[in-house]
Short mmCIF file of C-alpha atoms and ligand atoms in Angstrom, two decimals:
data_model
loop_
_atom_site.label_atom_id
_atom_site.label_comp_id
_atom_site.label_asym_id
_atom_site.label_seq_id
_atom_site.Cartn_x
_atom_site.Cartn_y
_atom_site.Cartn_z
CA UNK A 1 -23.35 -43.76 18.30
CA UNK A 2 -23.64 -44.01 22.21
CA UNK A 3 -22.64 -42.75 24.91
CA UNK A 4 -24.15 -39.86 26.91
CA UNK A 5 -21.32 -36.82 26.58
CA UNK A 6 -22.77 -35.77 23.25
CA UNK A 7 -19.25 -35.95 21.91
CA UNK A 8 -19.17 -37.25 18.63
CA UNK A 9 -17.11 -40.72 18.42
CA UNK A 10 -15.66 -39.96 15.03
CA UNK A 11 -13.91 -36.63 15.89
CA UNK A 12 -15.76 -35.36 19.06
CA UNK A 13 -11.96 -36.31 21.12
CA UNK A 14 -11.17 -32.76 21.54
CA UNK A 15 -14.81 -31.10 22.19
CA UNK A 16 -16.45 -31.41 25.61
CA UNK A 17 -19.58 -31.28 23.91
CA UNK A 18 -21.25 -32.30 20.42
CA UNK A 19 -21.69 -30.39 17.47
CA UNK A 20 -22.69 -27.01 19.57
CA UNK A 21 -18.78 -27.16 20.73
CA UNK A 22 -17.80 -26.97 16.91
CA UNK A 23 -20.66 -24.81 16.18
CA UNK A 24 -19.53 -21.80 18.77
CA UNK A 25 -16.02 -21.76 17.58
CA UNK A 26 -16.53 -21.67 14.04
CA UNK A 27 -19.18 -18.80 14.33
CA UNK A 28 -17.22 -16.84 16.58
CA UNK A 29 -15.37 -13.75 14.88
CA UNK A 30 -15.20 -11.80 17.93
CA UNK A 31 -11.25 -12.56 18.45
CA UNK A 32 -10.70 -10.77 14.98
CA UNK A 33 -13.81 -8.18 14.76
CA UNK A 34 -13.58 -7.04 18.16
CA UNK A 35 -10.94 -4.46 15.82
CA UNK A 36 -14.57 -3.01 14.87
CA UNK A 37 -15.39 -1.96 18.45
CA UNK A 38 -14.97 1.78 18.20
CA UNK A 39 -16.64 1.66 14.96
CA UNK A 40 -19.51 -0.31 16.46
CA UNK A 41 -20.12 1.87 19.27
CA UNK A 42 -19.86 5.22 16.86
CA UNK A 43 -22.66 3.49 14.64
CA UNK A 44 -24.70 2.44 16.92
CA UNK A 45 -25.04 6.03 18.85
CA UNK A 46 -25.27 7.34 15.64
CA UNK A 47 -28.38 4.62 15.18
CA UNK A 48 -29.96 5.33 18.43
CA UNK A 49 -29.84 8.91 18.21
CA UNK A 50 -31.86 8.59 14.84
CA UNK A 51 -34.65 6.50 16.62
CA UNK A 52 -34.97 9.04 19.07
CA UNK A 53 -34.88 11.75 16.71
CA UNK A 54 -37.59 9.83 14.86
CA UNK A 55 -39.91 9.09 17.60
CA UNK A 56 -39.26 5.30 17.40
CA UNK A 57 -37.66 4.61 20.92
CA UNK A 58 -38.49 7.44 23.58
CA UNK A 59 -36.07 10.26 23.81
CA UNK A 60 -35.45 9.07 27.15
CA UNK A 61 -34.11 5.28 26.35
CA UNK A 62 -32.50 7.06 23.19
CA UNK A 63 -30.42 8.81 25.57
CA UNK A 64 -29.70 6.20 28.13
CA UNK A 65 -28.36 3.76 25.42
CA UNK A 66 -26.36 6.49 24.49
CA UNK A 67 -24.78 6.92 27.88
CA UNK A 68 -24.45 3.02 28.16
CA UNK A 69 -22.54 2.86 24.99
CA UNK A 70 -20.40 5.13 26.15
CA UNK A 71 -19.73 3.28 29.50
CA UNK A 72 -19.33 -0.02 27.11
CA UNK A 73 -16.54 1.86 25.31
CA UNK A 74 -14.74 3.42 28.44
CA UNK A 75 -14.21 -0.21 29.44
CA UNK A 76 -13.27 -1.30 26.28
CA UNK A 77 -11.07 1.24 26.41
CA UNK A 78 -9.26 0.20 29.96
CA UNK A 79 -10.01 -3.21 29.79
CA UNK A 80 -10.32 -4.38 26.41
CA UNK A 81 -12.84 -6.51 24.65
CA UNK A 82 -13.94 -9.80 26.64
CA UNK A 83 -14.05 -12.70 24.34
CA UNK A 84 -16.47 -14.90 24.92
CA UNK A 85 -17.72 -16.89 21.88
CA UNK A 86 -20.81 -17.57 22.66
CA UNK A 87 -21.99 -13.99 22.01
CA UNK A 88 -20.02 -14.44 18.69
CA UNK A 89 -19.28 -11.43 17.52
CA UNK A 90 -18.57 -7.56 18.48
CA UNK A 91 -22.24 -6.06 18.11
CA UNK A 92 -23.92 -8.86 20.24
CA UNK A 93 -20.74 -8.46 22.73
CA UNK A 94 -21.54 -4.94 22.90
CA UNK A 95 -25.14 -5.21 23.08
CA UNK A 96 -24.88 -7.79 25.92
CA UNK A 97 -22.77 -5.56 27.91
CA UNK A 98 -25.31 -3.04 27.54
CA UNK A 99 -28.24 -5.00 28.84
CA UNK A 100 -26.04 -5.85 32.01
CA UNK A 101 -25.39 -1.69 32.36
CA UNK A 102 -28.82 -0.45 31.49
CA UNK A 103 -31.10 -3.06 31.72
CA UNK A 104 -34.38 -3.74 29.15
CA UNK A 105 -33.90 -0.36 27.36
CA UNK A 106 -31.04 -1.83 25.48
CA UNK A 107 -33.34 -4.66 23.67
CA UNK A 108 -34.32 -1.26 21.83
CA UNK A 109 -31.07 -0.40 20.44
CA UNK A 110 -31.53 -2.98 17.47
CA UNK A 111 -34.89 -1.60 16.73
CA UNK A 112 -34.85 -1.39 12.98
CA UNK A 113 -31.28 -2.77 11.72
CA UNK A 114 -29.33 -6.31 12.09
CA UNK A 115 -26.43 -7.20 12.34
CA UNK A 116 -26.11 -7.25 8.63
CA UNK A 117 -26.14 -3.39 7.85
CA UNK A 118 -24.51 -3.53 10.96
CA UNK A 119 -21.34 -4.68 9.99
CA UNK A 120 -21.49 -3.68 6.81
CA UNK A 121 -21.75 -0.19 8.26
CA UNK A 122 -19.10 -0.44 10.98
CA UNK A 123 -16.52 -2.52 8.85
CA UNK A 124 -16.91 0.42 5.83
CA UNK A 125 -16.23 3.04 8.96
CA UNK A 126 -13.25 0.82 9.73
CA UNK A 127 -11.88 0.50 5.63
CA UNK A 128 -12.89 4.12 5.45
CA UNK A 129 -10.35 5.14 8.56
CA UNK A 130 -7.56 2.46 6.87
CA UNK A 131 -7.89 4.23 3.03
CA UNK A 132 -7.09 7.43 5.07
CA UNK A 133 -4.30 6.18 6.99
CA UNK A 134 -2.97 4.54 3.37
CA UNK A 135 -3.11 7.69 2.09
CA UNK A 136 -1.16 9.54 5.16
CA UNK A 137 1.34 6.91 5.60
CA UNK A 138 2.56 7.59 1.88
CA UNK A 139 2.03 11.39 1.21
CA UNK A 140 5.37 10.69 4.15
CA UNK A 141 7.04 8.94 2.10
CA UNK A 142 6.71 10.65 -0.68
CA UNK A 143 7.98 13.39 1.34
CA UNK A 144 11.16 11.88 2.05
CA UNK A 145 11.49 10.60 -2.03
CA UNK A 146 11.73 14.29 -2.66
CA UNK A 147 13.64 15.43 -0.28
CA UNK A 148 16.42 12.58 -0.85
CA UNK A 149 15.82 13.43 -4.58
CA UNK A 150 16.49 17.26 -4.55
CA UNK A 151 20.00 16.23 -2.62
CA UNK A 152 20.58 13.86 -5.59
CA UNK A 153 19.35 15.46 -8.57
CA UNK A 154 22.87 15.64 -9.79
CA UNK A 155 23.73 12.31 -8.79
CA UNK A 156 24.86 9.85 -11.34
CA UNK A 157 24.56 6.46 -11.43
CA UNK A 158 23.52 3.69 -13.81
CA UNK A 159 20.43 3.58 -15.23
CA UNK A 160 20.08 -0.30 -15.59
CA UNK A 161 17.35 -1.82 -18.65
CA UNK A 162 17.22 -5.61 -17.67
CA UNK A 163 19.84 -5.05 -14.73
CA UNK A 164 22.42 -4.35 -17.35
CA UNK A 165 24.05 -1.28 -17.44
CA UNK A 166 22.04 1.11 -19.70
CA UNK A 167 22.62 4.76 -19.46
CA UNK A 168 23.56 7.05 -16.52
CA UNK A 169 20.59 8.33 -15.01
CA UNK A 170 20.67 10.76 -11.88
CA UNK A 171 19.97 9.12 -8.17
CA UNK A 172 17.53 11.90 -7.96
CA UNK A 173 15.64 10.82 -11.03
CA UNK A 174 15.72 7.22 -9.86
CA UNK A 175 13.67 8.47 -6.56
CA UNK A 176 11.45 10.53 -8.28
CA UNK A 177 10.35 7.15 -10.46
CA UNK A 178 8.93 5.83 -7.05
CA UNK A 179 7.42 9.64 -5.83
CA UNK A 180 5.38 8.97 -9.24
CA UNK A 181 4.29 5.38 -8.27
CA UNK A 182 3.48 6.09 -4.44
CA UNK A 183 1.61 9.14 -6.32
CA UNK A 184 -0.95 6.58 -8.02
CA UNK A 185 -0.94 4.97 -5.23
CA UNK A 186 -2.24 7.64 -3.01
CA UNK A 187 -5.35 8.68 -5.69
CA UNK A 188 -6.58 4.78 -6.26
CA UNK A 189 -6.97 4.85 -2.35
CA UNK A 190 -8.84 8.24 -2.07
CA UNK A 191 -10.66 6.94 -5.59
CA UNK A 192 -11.51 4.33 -3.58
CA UNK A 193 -12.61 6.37 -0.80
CA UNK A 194 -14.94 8.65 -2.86
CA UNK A 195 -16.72 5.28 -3.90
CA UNK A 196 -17.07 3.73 -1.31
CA UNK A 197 -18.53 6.48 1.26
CA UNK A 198 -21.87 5.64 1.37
CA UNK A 199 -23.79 4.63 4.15
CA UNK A 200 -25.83 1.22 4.40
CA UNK A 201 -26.84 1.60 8.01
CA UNK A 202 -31.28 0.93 7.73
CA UNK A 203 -31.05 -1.94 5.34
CA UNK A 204 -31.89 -3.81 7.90
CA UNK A 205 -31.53 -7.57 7.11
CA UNK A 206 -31.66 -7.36 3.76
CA UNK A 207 -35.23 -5.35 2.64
CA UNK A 208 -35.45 -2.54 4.31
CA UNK A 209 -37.17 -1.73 7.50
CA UNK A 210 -40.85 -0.74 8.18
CA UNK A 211 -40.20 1.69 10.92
CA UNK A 212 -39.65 5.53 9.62
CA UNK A 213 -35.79 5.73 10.32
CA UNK A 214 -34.13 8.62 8.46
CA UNK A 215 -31.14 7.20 6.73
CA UNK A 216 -29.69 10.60 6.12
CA UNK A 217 -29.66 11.30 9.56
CA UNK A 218 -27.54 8.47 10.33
CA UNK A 219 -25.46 8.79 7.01
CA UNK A 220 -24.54 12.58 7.64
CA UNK A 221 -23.76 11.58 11.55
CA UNK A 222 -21.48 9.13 10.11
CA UNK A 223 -19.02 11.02 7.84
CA UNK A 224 -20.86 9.60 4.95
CA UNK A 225 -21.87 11.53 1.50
CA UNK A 226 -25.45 9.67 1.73
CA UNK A 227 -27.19 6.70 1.91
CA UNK A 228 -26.59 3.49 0.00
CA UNK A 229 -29.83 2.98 -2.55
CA UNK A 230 -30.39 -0.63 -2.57
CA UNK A 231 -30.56 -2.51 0.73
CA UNK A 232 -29.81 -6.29 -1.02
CA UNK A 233 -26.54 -4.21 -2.37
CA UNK A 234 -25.85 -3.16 0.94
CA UNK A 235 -25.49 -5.42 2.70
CA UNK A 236 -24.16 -7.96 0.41
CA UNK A 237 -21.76 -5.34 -0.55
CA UNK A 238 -17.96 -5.47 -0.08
CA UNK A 239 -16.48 -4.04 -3.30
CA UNK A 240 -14.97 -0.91 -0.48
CA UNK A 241 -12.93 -3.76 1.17
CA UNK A 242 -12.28 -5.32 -2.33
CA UNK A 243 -11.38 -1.45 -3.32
CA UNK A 244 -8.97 -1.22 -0.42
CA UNK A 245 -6.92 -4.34 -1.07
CA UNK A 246 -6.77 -4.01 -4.43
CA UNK A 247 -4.87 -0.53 -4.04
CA UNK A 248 -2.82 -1.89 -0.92
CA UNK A 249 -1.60 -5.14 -3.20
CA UNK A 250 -0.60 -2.44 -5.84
CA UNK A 251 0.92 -0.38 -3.34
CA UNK A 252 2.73 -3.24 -1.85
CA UNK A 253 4.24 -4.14 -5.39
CA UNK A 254 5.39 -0.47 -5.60
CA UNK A 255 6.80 -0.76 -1.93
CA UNK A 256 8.44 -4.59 -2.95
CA UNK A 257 10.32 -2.88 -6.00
CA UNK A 258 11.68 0.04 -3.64
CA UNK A 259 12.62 -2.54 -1.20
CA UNK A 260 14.59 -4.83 -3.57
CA UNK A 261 16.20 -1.69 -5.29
CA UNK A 262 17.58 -1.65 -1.65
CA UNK A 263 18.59 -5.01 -1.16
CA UNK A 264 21.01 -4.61 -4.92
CA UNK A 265 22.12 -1.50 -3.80
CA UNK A 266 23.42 -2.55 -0.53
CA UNK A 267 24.80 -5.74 -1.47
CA UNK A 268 28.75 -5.48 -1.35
CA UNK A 269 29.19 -5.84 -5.34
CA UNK A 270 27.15 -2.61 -5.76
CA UNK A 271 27.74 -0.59 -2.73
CA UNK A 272 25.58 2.40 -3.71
CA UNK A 273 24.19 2.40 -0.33
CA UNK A 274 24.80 1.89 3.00
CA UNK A 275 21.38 1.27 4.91
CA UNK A 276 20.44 2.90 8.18
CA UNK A 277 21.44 0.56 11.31
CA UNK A 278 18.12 1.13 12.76
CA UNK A 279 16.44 -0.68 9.92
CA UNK A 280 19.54 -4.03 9.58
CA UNK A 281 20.40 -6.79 10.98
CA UNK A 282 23.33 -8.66 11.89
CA UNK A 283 24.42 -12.34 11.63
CA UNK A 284 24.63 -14.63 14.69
CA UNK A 285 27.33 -16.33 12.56
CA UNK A 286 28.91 -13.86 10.23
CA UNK A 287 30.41 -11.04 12.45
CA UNK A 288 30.82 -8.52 9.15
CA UNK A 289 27.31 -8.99 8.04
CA UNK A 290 24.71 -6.63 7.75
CA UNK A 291 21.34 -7.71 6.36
CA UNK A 292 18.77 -5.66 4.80
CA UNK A 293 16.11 -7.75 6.79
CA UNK A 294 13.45 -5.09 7.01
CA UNK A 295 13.59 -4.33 3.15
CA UNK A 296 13.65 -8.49 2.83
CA UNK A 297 10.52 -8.24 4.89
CA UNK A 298 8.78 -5.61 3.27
CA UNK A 299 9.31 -7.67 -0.56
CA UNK A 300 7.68 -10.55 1.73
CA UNK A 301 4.97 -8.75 2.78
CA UNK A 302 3.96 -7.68 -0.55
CA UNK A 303 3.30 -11.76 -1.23
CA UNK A 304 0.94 -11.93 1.83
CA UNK A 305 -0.96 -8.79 0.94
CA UNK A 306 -1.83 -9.92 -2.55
CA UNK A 307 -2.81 -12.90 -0.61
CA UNK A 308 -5.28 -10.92 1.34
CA UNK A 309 -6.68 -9.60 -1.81
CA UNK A 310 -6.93 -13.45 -3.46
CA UNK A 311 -8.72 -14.50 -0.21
CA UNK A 312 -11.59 -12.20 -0.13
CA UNK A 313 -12.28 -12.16 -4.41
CA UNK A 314 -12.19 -15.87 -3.96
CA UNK A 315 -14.51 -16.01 -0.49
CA UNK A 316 -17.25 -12.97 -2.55
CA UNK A 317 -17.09 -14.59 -6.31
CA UNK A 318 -20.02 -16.97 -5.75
CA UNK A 319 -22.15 -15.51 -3.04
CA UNK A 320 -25.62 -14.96 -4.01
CA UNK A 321 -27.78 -12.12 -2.46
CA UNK A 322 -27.64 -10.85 0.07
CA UNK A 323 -25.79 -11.73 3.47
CA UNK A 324 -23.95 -14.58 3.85
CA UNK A 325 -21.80 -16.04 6.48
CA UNK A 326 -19.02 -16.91 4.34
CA UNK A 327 -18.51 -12.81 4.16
CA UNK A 328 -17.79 -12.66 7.93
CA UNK A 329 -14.40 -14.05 6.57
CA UNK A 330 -13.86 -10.80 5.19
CA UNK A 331 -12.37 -9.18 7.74
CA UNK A 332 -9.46 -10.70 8.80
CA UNK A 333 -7.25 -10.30 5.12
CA UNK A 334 -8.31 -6.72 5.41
CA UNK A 335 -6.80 -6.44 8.81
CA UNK A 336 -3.90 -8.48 8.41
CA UNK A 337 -2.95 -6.59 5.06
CA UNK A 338 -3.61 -3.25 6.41
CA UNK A 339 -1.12 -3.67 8.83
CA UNK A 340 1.68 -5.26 6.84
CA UNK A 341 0.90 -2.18 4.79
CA UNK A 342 1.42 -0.02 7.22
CA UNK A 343 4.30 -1.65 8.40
CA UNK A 344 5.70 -1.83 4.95
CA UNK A 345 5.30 2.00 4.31
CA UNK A 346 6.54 3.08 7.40
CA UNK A 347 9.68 0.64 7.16
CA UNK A 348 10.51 2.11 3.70
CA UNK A 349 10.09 6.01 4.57
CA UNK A 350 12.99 5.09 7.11
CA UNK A 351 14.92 3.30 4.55
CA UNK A 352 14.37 6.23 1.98
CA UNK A 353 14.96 8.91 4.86
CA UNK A 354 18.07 7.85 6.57
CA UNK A 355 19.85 5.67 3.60
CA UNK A 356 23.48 7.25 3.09
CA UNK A 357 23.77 6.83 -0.54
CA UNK A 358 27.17 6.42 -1.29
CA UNK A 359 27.45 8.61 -4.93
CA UNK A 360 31.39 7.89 -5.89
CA UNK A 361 30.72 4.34 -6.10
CA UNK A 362 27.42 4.97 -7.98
CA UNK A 363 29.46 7.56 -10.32
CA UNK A 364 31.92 4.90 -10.68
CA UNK A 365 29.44 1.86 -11.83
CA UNK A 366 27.82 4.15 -14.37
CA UNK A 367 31.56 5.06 -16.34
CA UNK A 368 32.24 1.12 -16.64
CA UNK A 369 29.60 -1.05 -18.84
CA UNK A 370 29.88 1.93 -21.77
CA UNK A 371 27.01 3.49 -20.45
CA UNK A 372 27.04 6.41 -22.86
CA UNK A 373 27.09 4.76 -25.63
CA UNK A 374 24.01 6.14 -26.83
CA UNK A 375 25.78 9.59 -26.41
CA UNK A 376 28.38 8.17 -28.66
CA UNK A 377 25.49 7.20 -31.57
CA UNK A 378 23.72 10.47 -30.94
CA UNK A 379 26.38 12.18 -31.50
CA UNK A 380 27.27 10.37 -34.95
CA UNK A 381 23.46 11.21 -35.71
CA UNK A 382 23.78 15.13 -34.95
CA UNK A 383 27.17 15.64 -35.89
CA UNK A 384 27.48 13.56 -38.97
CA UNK A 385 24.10 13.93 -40.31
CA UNK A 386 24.12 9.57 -39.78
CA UNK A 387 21.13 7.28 -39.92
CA UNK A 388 20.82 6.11 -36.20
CA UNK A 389 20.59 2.45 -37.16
CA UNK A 390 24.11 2.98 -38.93
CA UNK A 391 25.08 5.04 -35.86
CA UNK A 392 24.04 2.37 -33.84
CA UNK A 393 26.47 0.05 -35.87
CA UNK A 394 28.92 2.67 -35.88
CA UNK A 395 29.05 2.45 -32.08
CA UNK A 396 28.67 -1.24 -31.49
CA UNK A 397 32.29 -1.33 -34.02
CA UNK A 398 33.77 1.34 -31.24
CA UNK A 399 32.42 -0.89 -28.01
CA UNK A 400 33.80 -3.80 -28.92
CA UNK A 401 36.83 -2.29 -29.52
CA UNK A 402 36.86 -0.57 -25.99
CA UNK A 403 35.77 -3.90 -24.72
CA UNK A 404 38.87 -6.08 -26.31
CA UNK A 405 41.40 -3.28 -24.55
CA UNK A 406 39.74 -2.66 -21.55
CA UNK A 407 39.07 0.61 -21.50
CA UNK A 408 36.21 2.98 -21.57
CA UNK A 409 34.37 4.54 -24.64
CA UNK A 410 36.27 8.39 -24.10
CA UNK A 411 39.72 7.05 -23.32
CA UNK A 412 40.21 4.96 -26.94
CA UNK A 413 42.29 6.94 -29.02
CA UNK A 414 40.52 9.67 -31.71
CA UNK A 415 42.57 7.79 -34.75
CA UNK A 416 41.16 4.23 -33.29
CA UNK A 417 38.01 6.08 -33.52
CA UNK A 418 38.37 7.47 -37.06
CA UNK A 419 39.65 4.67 -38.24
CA UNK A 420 36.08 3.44 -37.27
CA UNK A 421 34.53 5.85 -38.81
CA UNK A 422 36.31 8.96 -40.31
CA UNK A 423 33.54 11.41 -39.57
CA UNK A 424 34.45 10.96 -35.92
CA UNK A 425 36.33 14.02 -34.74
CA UNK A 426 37.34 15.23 -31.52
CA UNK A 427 34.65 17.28 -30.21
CA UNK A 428 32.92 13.95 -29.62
CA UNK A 429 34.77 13.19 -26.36
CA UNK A 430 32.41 15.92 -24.83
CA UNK A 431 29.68 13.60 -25.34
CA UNK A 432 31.14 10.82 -24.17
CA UNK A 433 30.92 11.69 -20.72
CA UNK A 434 29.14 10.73 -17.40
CA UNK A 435 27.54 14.38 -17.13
CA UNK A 436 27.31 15.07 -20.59
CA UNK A 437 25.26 12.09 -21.27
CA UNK A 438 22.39 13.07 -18.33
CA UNK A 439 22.52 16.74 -19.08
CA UNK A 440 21.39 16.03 -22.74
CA UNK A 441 18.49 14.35 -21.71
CA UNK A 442 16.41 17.31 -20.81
CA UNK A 443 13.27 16.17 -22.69
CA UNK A 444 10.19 16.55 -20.43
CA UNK A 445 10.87 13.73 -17.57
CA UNK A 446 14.10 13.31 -18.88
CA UNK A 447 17.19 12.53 -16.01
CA UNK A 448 18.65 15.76 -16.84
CA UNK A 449 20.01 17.40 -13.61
CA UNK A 450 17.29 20.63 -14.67
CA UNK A 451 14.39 18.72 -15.25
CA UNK A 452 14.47 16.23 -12.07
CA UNK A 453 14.77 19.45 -10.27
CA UNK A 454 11.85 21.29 -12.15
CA UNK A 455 9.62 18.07 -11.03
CA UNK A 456 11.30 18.05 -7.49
CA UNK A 457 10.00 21.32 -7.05
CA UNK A 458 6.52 20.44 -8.93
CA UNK A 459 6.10 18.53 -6.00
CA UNK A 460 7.23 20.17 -3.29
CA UNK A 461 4.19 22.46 -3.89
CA UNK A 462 1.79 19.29 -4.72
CA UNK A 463 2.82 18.36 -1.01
CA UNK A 464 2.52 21.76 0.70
CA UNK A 465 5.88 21.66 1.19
CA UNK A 466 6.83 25.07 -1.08
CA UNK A 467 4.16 27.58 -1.82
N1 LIG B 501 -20.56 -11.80 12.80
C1 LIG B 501 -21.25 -11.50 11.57
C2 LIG B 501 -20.23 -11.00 10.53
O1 LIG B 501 -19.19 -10.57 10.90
C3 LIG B 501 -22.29 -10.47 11.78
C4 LIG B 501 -23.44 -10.58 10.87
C5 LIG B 501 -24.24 -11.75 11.21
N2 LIG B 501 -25.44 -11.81 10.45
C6 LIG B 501 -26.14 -12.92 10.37
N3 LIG B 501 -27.17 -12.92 9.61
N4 LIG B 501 -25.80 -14.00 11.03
O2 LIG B 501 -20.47 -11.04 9.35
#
């Protein structure tokens, strides 16, 4: 325990100075909440134009913190954000640069706040602005869903039930399945958004504030419905970022089973889709290869974004009230999942958009496996006034049969057939088909070529696409 550097002897190797070295670099968030700067300069006019309006900093400093604000953000702008750790983080950055612009006036910008209802403020502006580009980014792709899906609403292809061969089912309905998912996507974000949009700028550190601020002012300047009602809540709070990643890390699951639909499609085996160039890959080894990287990546990104979600619950679940520093951490899984998100949804509108689905081979897939053998059960039901369950049994008799010769369902003979089951006549062969089997399954959301276009249209108008 000598020595005059101040370095510490155990670990101090790397630090020109003692503990103040470590100290700086673990406070500093300025090289991920510098994001916030727009945010932080928004809030803070909105702040200072409330204290002038209030009487609590003269008009005139009111307005030349305003001005200086503004200069700090044109430089942001051109220059970007200097990061100098010391200052720590993006409101004292900004609030430094003031000083040097404007001189004493700024000290009178944090009159009546901290930096704890200010980030809670600016980082809730931020979320807000993210839910909103969520929201955007899918109502596109659920543009595209529905416009591949009207193109494909007679379509057939399997319908798989634990990636077996189940029933036909129309491409069209297929893509209207994920229209319905992005579709609960898009309301837990904007359910998210209506909760979350209130303002906790004038909680101050954690009490309140003595000074007669108007917190409606400053709420209504910011976008936000009102003012948050408990100042410990406030700025403790971060259920809105909780909110946000809990609907992105659904999303992304949604986004991960679109992309892996993808990847089985386009693998050569299947073949029911050939995936845009602009969003593949080739091999550096394999000259015939093309690789659905960017659907790969999007499955992959789902993992990290439910990541995001684990690391904040985990970093809030035993914080007591109100601010602590362990919530500065909160930041960067928000960022870094909002823009795999974004990513992700953009990647898979292109996939969805430009994908040439190739509908022979699809047709093709869903006559082998004895798809409609349901049809051929239903049919025994309707027809021949049979118990399903002994339909069922009926059926199983006439697949197995198929099966042992190699053929499908409508090409055994009608005797084989009868001798099955005499009450099997020929009219049943119209069942037995491809199209027969998707047109009879008109219930409501049924895959019937009339009802994926009834919803197809349903939706056009939910997306202002049709009157
Ligand atoms: N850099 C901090 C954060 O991002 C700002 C709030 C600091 N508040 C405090 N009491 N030290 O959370």
């Amino acid at each position: 325990m000598s020595g005059n550097s101040g370095s510490n002897q155990m670990w101090g190797g790397r630090f020109a100075a003692g503990p103040s070295a470590i100290m700086r670099e673990i406070n500093a968030s300025i090289p991920f909440d510098k994001a916030l700067w727009r945010q932080d300069i928004t809030a803070s006019k909105a702040h200072v134009g409330m204290l002038g309006a209030q009487g609590i900093v003269s008009a005139d400093d009111a307005q030349l913190i305003a001005e200086g604000l503004d200069k700090v953000a044109a430089e942001y702008e051109a220059n970007g954000v200097p990061e100098n750790w010391d200052l720590e983080d993006i409101h004292m950055t900004t609030e430094s640069r003031l000083a040097e612009l404007i001189g004493a006036a700024a000290g009178r910008l944090h009159t009546a706040r901290s930096r704890n209802d200010q980030v809670a403020t600016d980082f809730r502006l931020w979320v807000r602005d993210a839910m909103d580009q969520a929201e955007l980014g899918l109502k596109q792709l659920q543009v595209a869903l529905v416009s591949r899906a009207g193109e494909h609403a007679e379509s057939i292809m399997p319908g798989f039930t634990h990636l077996q061969t189940a029933q036909p089912v129309t491409l069209g309905h297929h893509l209207m399945a994920y229209y319905e998912m992005i579709g609960r996507d898009r309301s837990r974000f904007a359910d998210a958004r209506a909760r979350m949009n209130r303002c906790p700028l004038g909680s101050a550190a954690l009490a309140g504030t003595g000074f007669p601020i108007d917190r409606f002012r400053t709420a209504e300047a910011l976008g936000f419905d009102a003012p948050t009602d408990n100042s410990l809540d406030s700025v403790s709070d971060r259920d809105f970022a909780l909110d946000y990643l809990m609907a992105a890390a659904q999303c992304s699951l949604h986004l991960s089973r679109l992309a892996e639909e993808f990847i089985i499609w386009a693998s050569q085996p299947f073949g029911f889709v050939t995936l845009p160039d602009s969003l593949s890959t080739g091999s550096s080894i394999m000259p015939q290869k093309k690789n659905p990287d960017a659907a790969e990546l999007v499955r992959g990104h789902s993992g990290r974004i439910v990541g995001c979600l684990t690391a904040l619950m985990i970093t809030m679940k035993g914080l007591p009230l109100a601010y602590s520093k362990d919530m500065q951490d909160d930041k960067p899984p928000v960022f870094e999942a909002a823009s795999l998100l974004a990513l992700s949804i953009a990647a898979m509108t292109g996939m969805v958009a430009e994908a040439a689905f190739r509908t022979q081979r699809m047709r093709g897939a869903a006559e082998l496996g004895y798809a409609t053998a349901t049809d051929l059960a239903d049919w025994l039901v309707r027809q021949a006034n049979i118990p399903f369950r002994e339909a069922h049994h009926i059926t199983g008799s006439a697949v197995k049969l198929a099966e042992s010769r190699g053929v499908a369902l409508d090409q055994l003979p009608l005797e084989d057939l009868k001798a099955i089951d005499a009450r099997i006549d020929e009219r049943v062969f119209a069942a037995l088909s491809v199209e027969a089997s998707v047109a009879a399954r008109a219930s409501h959301g049924g895959t019937a070529p009339v009802e994926v276009r009834k919803r197809v249209a349903q939706a056009r108008v939910a997306l202002g696409l049709e009157e």
